[in-house]
PDB file of C-alpha atoms and ligand atoms in Angstrom:
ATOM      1  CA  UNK A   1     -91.873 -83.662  91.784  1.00  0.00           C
ATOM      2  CA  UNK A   2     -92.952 -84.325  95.220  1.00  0.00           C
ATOM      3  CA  UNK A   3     -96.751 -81.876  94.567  1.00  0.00           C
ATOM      4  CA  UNK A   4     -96.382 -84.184  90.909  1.00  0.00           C
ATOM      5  CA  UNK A   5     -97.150 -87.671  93.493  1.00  0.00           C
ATOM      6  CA  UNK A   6     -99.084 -86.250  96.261  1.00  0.00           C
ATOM      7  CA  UNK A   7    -101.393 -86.001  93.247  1.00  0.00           C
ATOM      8  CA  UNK A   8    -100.519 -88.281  90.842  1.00  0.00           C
ATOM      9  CA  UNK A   9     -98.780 -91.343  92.764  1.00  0.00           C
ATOM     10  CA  UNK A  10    -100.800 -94.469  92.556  1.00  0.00           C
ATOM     11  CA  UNK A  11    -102.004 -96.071  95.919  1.00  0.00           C
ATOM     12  CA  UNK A  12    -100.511 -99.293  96.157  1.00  0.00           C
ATOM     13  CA  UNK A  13    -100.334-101.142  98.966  1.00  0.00           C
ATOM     14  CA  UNK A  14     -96.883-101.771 100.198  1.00  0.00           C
ATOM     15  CA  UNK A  15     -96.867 -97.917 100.411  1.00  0.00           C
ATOM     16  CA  UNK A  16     -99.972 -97.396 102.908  1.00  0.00           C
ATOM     17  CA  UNK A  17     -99.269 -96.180 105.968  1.00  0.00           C
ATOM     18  CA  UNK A  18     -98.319 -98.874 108.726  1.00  0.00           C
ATOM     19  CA  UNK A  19     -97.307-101.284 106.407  1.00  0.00           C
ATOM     20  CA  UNK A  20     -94.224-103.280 108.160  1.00  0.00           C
ATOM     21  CA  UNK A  21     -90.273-102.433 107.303  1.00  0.00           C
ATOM     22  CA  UNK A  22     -90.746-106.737 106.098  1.00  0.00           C
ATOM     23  CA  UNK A  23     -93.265-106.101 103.806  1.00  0.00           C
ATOM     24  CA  UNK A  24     -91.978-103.361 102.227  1.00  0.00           C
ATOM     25  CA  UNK A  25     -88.509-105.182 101.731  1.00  0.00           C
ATOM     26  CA  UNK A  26     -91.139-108.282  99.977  1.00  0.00           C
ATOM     27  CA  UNK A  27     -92.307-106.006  97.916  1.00  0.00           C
ATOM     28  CA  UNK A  28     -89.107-104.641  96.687  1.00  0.00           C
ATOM     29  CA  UNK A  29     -87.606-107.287  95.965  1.00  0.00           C
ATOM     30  CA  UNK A  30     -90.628-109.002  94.151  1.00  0.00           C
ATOM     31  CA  UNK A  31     -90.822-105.536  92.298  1.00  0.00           C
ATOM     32  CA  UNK A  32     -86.995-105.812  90.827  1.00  0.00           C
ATOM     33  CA  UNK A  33     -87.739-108.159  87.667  1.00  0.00           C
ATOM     34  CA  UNK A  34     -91.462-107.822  87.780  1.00  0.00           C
ATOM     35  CA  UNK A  35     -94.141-105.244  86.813  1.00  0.00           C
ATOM     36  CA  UNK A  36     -96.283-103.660  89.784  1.00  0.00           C
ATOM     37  CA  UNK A  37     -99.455-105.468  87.883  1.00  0.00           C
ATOM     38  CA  UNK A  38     -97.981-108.937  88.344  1.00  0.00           C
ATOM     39  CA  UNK A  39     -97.102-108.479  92.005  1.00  0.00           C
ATOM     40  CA  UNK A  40     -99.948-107.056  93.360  1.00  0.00           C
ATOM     41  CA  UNK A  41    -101.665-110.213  94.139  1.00  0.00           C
ATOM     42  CA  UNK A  42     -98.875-112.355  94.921  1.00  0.00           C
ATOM     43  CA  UNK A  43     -97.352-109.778  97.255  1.00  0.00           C
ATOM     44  CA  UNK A  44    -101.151-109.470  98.903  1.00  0.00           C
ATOM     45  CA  UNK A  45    -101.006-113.144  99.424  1.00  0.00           C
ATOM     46  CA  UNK A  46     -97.700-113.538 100.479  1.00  0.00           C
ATOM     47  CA  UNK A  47     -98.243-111.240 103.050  1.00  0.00           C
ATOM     48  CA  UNK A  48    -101.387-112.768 104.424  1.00  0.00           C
ATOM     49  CA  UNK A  49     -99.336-116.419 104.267  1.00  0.00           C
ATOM     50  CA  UNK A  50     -96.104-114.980 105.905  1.00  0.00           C
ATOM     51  CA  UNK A  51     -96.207-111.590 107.664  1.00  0.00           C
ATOM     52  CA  UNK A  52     -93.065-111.875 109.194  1.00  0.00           C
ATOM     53  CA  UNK A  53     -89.488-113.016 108.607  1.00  0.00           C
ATOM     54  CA  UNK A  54     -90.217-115.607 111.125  1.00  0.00           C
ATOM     55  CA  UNK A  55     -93.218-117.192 109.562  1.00  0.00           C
ATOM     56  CA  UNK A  56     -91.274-117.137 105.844  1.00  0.00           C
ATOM     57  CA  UNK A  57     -88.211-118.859 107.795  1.00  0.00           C
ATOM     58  CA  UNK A  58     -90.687-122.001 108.963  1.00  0.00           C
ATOM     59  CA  UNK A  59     -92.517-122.549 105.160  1.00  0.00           C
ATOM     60  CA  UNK A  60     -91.490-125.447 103.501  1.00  0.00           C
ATOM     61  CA  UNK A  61     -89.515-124.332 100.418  1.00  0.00           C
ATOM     62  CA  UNK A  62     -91.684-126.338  98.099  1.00  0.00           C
ATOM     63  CA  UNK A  63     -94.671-124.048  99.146  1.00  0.00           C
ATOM     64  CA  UNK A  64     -92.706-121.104  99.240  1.00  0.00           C
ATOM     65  CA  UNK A  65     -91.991-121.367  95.171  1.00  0.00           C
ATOM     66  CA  UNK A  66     -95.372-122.348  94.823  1.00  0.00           C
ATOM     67  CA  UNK A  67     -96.915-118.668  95.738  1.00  0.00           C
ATOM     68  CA  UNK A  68     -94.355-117.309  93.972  1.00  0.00           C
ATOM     69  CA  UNK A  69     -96.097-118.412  91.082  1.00  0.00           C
ATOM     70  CA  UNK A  70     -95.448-116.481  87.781  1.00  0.00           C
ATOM     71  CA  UNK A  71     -93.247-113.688  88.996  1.00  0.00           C
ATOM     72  CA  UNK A  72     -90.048-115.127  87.079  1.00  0.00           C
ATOM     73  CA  UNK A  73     -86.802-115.338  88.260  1.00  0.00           C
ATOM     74  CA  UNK A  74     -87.872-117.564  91.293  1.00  0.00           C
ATOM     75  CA  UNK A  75     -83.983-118.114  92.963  1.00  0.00           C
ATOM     76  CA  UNK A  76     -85.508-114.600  94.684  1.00  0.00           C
ATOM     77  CA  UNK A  77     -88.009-116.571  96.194  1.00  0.00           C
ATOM     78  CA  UNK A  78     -85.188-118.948  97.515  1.00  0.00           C
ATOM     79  CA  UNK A  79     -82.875-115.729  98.234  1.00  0.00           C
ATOM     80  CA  UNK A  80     -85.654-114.031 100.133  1.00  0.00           C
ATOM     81  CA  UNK A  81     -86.582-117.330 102.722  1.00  0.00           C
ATOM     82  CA  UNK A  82     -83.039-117.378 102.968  1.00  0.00           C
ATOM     83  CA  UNK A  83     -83.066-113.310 103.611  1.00  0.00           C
ATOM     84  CA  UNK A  84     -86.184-114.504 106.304  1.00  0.00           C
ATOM     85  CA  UNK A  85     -83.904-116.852 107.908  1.00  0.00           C
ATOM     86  CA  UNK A  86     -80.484-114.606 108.323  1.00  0.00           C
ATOM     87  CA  UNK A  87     -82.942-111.673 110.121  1.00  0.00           C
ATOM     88  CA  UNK A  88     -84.456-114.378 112.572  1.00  0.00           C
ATOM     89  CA  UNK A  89     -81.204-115.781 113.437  1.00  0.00           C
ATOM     90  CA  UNK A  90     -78.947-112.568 113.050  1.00  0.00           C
ATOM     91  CA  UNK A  91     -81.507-109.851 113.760  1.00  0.00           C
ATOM     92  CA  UNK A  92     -84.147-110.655 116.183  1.00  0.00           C
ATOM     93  CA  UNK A  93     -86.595-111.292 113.388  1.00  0.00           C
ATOM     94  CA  UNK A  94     -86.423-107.230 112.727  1.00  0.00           C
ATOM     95  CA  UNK A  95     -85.486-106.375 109.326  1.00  0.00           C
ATOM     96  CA  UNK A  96     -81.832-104.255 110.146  1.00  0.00           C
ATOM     97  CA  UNK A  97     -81.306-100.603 109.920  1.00  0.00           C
ATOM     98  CA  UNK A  98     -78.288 -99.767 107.459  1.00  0.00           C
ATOM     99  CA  UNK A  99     -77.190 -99.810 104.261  1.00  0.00           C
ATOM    100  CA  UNK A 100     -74.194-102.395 105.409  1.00  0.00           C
ATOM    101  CA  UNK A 101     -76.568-104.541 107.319  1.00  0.00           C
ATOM    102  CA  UNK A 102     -79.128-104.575 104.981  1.00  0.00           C
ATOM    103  CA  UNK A 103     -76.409-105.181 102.315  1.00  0.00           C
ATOM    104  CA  UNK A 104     -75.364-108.342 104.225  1.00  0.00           C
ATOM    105  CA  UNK A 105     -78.291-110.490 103.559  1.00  0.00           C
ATOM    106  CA  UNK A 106     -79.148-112.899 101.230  1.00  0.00           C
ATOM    107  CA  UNK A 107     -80.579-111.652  97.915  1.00  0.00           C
ATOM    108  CA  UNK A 108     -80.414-107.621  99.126  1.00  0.00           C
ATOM    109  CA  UNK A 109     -77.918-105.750  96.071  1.00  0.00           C
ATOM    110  CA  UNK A 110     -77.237-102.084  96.647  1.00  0.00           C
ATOM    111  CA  UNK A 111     -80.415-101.329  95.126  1.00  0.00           C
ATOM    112  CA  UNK A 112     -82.431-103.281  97.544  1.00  0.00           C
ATOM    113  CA  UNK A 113     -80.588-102.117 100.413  1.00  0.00           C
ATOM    114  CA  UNK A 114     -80.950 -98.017  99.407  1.00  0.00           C
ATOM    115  CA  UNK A 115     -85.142 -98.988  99.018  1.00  0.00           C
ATOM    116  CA  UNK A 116     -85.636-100.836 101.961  1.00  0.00           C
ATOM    117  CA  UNK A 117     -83.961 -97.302 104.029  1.00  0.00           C
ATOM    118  CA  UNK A 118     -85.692 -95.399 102.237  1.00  0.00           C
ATOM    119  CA  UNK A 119     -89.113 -97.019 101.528  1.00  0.00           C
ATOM    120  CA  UNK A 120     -88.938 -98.681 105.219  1.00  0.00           C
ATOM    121  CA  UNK A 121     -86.676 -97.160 107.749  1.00  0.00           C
ATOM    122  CA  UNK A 122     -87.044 -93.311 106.251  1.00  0.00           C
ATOM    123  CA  UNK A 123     -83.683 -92.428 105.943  1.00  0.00           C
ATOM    124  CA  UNK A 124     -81.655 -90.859 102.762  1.00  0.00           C
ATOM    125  CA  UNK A 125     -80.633 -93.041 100.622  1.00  0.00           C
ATOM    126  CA  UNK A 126     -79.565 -92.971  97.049  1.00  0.00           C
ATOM    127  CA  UNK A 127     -82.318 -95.264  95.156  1.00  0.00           C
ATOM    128  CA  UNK A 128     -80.841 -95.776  91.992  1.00  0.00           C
ATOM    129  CA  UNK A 129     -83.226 -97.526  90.096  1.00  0.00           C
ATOM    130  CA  UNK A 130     -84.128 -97.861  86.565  1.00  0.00           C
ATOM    131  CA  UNK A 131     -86.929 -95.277  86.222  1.00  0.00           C
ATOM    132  CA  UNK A 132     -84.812 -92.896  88.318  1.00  0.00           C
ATOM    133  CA  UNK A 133     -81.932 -93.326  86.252  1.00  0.00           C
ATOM    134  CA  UNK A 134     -83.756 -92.858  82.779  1.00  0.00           C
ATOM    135  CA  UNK A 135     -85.219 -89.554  84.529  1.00  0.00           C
ATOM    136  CA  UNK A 136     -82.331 -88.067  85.741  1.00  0.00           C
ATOM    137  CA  UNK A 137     -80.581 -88.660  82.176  1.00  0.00           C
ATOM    138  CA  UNK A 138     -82.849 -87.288  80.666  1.00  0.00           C
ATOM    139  CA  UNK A 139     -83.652 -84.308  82.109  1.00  0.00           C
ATOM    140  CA  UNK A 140     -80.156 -83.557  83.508  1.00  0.00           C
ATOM    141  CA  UNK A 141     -77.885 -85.179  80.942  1.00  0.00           C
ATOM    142  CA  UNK A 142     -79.901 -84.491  78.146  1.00  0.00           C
ATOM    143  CA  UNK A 143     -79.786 -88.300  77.368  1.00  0.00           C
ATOM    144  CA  UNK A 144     -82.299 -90.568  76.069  1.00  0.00           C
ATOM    145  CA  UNK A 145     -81.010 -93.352  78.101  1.00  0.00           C
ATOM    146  CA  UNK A 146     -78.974 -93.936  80.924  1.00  0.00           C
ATOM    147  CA  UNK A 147     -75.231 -95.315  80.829  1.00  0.00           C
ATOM    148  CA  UNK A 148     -75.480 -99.331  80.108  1.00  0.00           C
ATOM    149  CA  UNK A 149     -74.023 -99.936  83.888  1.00  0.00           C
ATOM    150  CA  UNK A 150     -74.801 -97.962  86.270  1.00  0.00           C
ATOM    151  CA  UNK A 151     -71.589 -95.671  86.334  1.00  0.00           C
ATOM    152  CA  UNK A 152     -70.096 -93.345  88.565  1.00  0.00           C
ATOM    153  CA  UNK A 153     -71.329 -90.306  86.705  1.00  0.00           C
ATOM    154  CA  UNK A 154     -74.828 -91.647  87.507  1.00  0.00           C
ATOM    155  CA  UNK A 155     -74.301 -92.590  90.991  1.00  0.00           C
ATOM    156  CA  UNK A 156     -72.670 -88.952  91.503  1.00  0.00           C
ATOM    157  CA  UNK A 157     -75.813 -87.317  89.926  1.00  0.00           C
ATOM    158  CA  UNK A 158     -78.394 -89.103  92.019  1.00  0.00           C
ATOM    159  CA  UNK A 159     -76.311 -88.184  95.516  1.00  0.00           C
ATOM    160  CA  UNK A 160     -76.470 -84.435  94.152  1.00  0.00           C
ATOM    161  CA  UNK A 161     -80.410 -84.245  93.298  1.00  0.00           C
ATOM    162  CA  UNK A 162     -81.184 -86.147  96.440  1.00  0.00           C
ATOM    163  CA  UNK A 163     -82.567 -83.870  98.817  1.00  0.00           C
ATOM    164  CA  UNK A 164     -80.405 -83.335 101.926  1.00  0.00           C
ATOM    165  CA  UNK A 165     -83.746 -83.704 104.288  1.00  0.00           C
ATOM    166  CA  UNK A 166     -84.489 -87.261 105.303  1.00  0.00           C
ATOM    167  CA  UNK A 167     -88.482 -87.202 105.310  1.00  0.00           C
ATOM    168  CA  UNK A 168     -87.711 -84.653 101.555  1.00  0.00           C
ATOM    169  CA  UNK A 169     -85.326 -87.663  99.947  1.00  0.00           C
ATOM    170  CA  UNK A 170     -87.954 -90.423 100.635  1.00  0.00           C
ATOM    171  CA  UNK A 171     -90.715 -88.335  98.988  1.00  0.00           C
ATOM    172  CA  UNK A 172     -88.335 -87.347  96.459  1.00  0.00           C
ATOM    173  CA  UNK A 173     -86.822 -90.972  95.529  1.00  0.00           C
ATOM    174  CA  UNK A 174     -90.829 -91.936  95.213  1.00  0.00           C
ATOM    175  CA  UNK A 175     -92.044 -89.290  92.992  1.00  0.00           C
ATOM    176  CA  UNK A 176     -89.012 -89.548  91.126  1.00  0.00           C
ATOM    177  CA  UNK A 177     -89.703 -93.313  90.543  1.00  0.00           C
ATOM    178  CA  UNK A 178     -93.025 -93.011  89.816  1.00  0.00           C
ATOM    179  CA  UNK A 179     -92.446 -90.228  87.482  1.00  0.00           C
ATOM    180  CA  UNK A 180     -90.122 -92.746  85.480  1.00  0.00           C
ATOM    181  CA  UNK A 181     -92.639 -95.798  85.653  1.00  0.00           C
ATOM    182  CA  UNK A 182     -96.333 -93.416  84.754  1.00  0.00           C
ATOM    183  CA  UNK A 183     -94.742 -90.670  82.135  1.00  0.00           C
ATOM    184  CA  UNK A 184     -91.008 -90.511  81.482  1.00  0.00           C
ATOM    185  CA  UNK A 185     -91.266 -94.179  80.249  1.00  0.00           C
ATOM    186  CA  UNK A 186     -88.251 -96.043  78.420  1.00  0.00           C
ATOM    187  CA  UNK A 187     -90.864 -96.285  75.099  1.00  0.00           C
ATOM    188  CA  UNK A 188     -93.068 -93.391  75.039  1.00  0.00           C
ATOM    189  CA  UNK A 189     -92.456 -90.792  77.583  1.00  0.00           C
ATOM    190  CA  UNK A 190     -95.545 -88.512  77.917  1.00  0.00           C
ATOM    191  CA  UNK A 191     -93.701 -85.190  77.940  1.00  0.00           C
ATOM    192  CA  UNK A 192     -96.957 -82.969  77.809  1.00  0.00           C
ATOM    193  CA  UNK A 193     -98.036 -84.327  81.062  1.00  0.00           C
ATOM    194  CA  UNK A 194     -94.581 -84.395  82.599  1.00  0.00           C
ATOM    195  CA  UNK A 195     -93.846 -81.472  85.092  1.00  0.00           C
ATOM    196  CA  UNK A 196     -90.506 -81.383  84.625  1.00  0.00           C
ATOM    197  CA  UNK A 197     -91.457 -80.559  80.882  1.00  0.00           C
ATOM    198  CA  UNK A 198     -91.545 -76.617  81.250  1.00  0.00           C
ATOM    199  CA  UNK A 199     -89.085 -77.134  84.219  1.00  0.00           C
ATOM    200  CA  UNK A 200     -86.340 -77.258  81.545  1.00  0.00           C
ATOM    201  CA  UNK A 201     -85.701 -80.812  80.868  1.00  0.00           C
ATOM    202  CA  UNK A 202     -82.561 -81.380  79.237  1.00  0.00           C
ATOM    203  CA  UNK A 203     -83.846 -83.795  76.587  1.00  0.00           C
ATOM    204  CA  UNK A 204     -87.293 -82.419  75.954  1.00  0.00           C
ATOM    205  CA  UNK A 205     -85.652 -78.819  75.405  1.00  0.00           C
ATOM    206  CA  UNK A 206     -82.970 -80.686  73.263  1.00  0.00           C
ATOM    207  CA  UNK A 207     -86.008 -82.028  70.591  1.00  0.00           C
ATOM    208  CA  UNK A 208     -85.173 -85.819  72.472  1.00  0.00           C
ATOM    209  CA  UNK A 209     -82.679 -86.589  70.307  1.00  0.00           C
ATOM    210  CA  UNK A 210     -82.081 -90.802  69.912  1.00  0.00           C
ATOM    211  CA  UNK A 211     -79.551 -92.430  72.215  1.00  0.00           C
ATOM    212  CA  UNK A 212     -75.975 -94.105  70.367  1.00  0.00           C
ATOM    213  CA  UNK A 213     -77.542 -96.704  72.049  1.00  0.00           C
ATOM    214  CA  UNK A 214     -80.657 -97.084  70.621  1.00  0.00           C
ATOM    215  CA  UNK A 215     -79.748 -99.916  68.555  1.00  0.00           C
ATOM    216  CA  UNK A 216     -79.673-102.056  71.301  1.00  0.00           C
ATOM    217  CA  UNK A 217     -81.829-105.001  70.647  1.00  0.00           C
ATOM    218  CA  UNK A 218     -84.901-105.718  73.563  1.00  0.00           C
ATOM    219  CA  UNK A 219     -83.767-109.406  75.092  1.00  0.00           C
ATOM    220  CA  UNK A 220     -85.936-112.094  73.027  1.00  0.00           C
ATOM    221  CA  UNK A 221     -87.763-114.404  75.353  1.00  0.00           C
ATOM    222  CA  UNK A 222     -89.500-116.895  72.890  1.00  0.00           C
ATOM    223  CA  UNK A 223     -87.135-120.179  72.629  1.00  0.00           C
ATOM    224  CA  UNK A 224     -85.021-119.169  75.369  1.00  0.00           C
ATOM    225  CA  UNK A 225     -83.738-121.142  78.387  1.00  0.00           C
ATOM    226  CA  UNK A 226     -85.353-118.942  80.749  1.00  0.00           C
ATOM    227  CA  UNK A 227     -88.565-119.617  78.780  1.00  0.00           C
ATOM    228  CA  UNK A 228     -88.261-123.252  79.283  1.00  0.00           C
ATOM    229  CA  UNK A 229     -87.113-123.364  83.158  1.00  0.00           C
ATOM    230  CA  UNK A 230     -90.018-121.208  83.367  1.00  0.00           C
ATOM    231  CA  UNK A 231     -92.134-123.965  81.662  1.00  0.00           C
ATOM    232  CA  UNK A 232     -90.599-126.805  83.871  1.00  0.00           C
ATOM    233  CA  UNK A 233     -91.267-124.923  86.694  1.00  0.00           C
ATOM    234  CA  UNK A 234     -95.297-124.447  85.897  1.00  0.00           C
ATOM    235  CA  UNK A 235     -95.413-128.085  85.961  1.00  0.00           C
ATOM    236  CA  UNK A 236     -94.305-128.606  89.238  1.00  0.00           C
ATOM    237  CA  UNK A 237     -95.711-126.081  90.661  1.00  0.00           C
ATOM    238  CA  UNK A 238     -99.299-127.212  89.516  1.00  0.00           C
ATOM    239  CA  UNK A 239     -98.517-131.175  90.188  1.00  0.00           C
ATOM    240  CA  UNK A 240     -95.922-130.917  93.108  1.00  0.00           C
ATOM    241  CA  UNK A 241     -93.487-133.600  90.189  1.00  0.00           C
ATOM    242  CA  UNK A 242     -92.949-134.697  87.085  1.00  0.00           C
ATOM    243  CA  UNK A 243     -91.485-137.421  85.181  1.00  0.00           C
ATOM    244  CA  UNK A 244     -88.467-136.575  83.598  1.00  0.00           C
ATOM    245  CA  UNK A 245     -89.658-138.383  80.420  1.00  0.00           C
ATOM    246  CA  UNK A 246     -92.417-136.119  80.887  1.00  0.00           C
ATOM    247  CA  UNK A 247     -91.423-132.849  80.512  1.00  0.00           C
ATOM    248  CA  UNK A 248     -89.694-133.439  77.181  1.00  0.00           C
ATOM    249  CA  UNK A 249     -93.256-132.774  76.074  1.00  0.00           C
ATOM    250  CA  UNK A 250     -92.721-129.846  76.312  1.00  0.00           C
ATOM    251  CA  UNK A 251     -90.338-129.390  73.667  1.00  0.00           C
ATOM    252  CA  UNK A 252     -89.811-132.659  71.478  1.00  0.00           C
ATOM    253  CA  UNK A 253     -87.818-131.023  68.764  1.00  0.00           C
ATOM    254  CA  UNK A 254     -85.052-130.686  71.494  1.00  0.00           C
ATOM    255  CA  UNK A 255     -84.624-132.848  74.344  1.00  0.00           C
ATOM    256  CA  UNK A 256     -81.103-131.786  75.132  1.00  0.00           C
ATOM    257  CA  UNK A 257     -82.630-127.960  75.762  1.00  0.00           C
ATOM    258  CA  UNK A 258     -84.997-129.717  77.778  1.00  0.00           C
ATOM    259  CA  UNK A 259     -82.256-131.398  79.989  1.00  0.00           C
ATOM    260  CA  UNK A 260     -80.649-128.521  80.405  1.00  0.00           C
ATOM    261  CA  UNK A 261     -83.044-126.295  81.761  1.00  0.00           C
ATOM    262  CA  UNK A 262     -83.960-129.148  84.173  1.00  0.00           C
ATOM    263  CA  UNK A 263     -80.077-129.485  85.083  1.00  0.00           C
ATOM    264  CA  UNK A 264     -79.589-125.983  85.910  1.00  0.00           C
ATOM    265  CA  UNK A 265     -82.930-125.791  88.162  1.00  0.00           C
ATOM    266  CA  UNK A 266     -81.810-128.999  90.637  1.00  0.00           C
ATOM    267  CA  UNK A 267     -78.666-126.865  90.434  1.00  0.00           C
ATOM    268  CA  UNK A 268     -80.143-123.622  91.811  1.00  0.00           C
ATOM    269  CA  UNK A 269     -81.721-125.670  94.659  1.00  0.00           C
ATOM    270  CA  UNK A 270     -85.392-125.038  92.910  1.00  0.00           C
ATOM    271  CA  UNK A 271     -86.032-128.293  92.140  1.00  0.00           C
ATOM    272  CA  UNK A 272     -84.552-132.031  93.006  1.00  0.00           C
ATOM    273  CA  UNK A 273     -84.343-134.958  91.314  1.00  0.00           C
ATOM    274  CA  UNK A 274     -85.369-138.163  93.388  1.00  0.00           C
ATOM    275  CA  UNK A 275     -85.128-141.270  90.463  1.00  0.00           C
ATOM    276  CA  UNK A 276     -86.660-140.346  87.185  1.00  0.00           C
ATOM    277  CA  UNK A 277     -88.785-137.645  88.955  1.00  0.00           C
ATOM    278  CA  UNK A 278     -88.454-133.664  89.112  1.00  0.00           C
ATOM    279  CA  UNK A 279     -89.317-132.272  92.287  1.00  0.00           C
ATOM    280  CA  UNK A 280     -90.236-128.984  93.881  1.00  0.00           C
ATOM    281  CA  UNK A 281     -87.471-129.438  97.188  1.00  0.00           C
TER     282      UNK A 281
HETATM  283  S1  LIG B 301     -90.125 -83.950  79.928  1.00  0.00           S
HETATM  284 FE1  LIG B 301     -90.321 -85.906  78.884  1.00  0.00          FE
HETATM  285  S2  LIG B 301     -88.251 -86.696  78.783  1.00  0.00           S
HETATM  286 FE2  LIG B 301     -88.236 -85.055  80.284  1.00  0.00          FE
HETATM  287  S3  LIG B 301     -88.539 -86.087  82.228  1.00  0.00           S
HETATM  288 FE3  LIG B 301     -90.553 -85.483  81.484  1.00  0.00          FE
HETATM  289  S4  LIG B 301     -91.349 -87.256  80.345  1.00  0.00           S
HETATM  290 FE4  LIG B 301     -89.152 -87.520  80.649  1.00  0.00          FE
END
């Protein structure tokens, strides 16, 4: 796996050498509901606005959802300035060393945490993420897909393949990941140009037989709530506000969806209301 990247690995640039231990922890957690394409620019940017935890703790909030743009799910932009703000006050303004310190701050899961040691600090860590799950069930367990949560059998598989070699496990966790994002997809895994094909893959040998839980349905996005916060939050990113009676443009047919969405976002803190007006904070 680790010849596979050194040849096959794409060069992206959160992975250069000499990028910071706060960069890389960015880009991870940009990269958790978002596709590499998407971030690239926005983490470049980012980076060039606010290179350090410091700088990210001083933006106004309003201009920190603003270049977050269209990566979805912007509470992590509001979880990561608050991330910024916990290292400055509780670190130094160093990003921490350890999975329990790491773990402590704003908007950093397990996942996160195991990355960031990994990706940024070196160490071994047990980066359990969803291409590295898919791969290891499949060419361990013989599974198409992984368990729906991920379970103890999982977690106890990924500690095992790890390598036991710091500098090995980081090179390992990577190849493995990218070996789960470029060829052992969730759709179409490319098994003739997988190296772990003729290195007795469980579910290739097996003739890939389909997963119990293949029925599972992909999560519609068209008419959803998420859909329309995204929507609301387009607006004000572009004009700053809006008028409540506004934004019900953008779904006459139903006005109470409408409120909603706009409800729930002054909830999370990403937008206020002052009057009849919607607000970036
Ligand atoms: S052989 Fe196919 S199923 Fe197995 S790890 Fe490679 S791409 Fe995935």
């Amino acid at each position: 796996m680790i010849d596979w990247f050194s040849v096959q690995g794409r060069d992206l640039p959160w992975r250069r050498p000499g990028t910071s231990p706060w960069a890389i922890l960015v880009s991870e957690v940009m990269l958790q509901q978002t596709p590499v394409v998407r971030v690239l620019p926005r983490w470049v940017d980012w980076m060039e606005q606010w290179p350090t935890p410091a700088d990210l703790a001083d933006a106004p909030t309003a201009e920190v959802l603003r270049r977050w743009d269209r990566l979805g799910y912007p509470r992590r932009a509001l979880r990561l300035q608050e991330c910024a703000r916990a290292i400055v006050r509780e670190h130094g303004g160093a990003v921490p060393r350890g999975l329990e310190s790491l773990h402590s701050l704003p908007g950093i899961g397990e996942y996160t945490a195991a990355a960031v040691t990994a990706f940024a600090h070196h160490g071994r860590a047990v980066v359990a993420d969803t291409n590295i799950r898919r791969v290891l069930a499949r060419s361990v367990r013989g599974r198409a897909l992984p368990d729906p949560s991920y379970s103890a059998a999982e977690r106890a598989l990924a500690t095992r393949s790890l390598p036991a070699e710091p500098k090995r496990s980081v090179a390992w966790n990577q190849a493995v990941m990218e070996l789960g994002a470029l060829v052992c997809t969730a759709r179409s895994p490319q098994c003739e140009r997988c190296p772990l094909a003729e290195a007795g893959c469980a579910w290739y040998a097996a003739g890939m037989p389909p997963s119990v839980q293949d029925g599972r349905r992909p999560q519609r996005f068209e008419g959803t709530d998420r859909q329309m916060r995204g929507k609301i939050m387009a607006v004000l990113r572009r004009d700053g506000e809006a008028a409540s009676a506004d934004l019900l443009a953008l779904d006459p047919s139903d006005p109470a969806r409408v409120e909603r969405c706009t409800a729930s976002l002054v909830q999370d803190g990403l937008a206020a209301r002052i009057g009849e007006q919607l607000r970036l904070p």
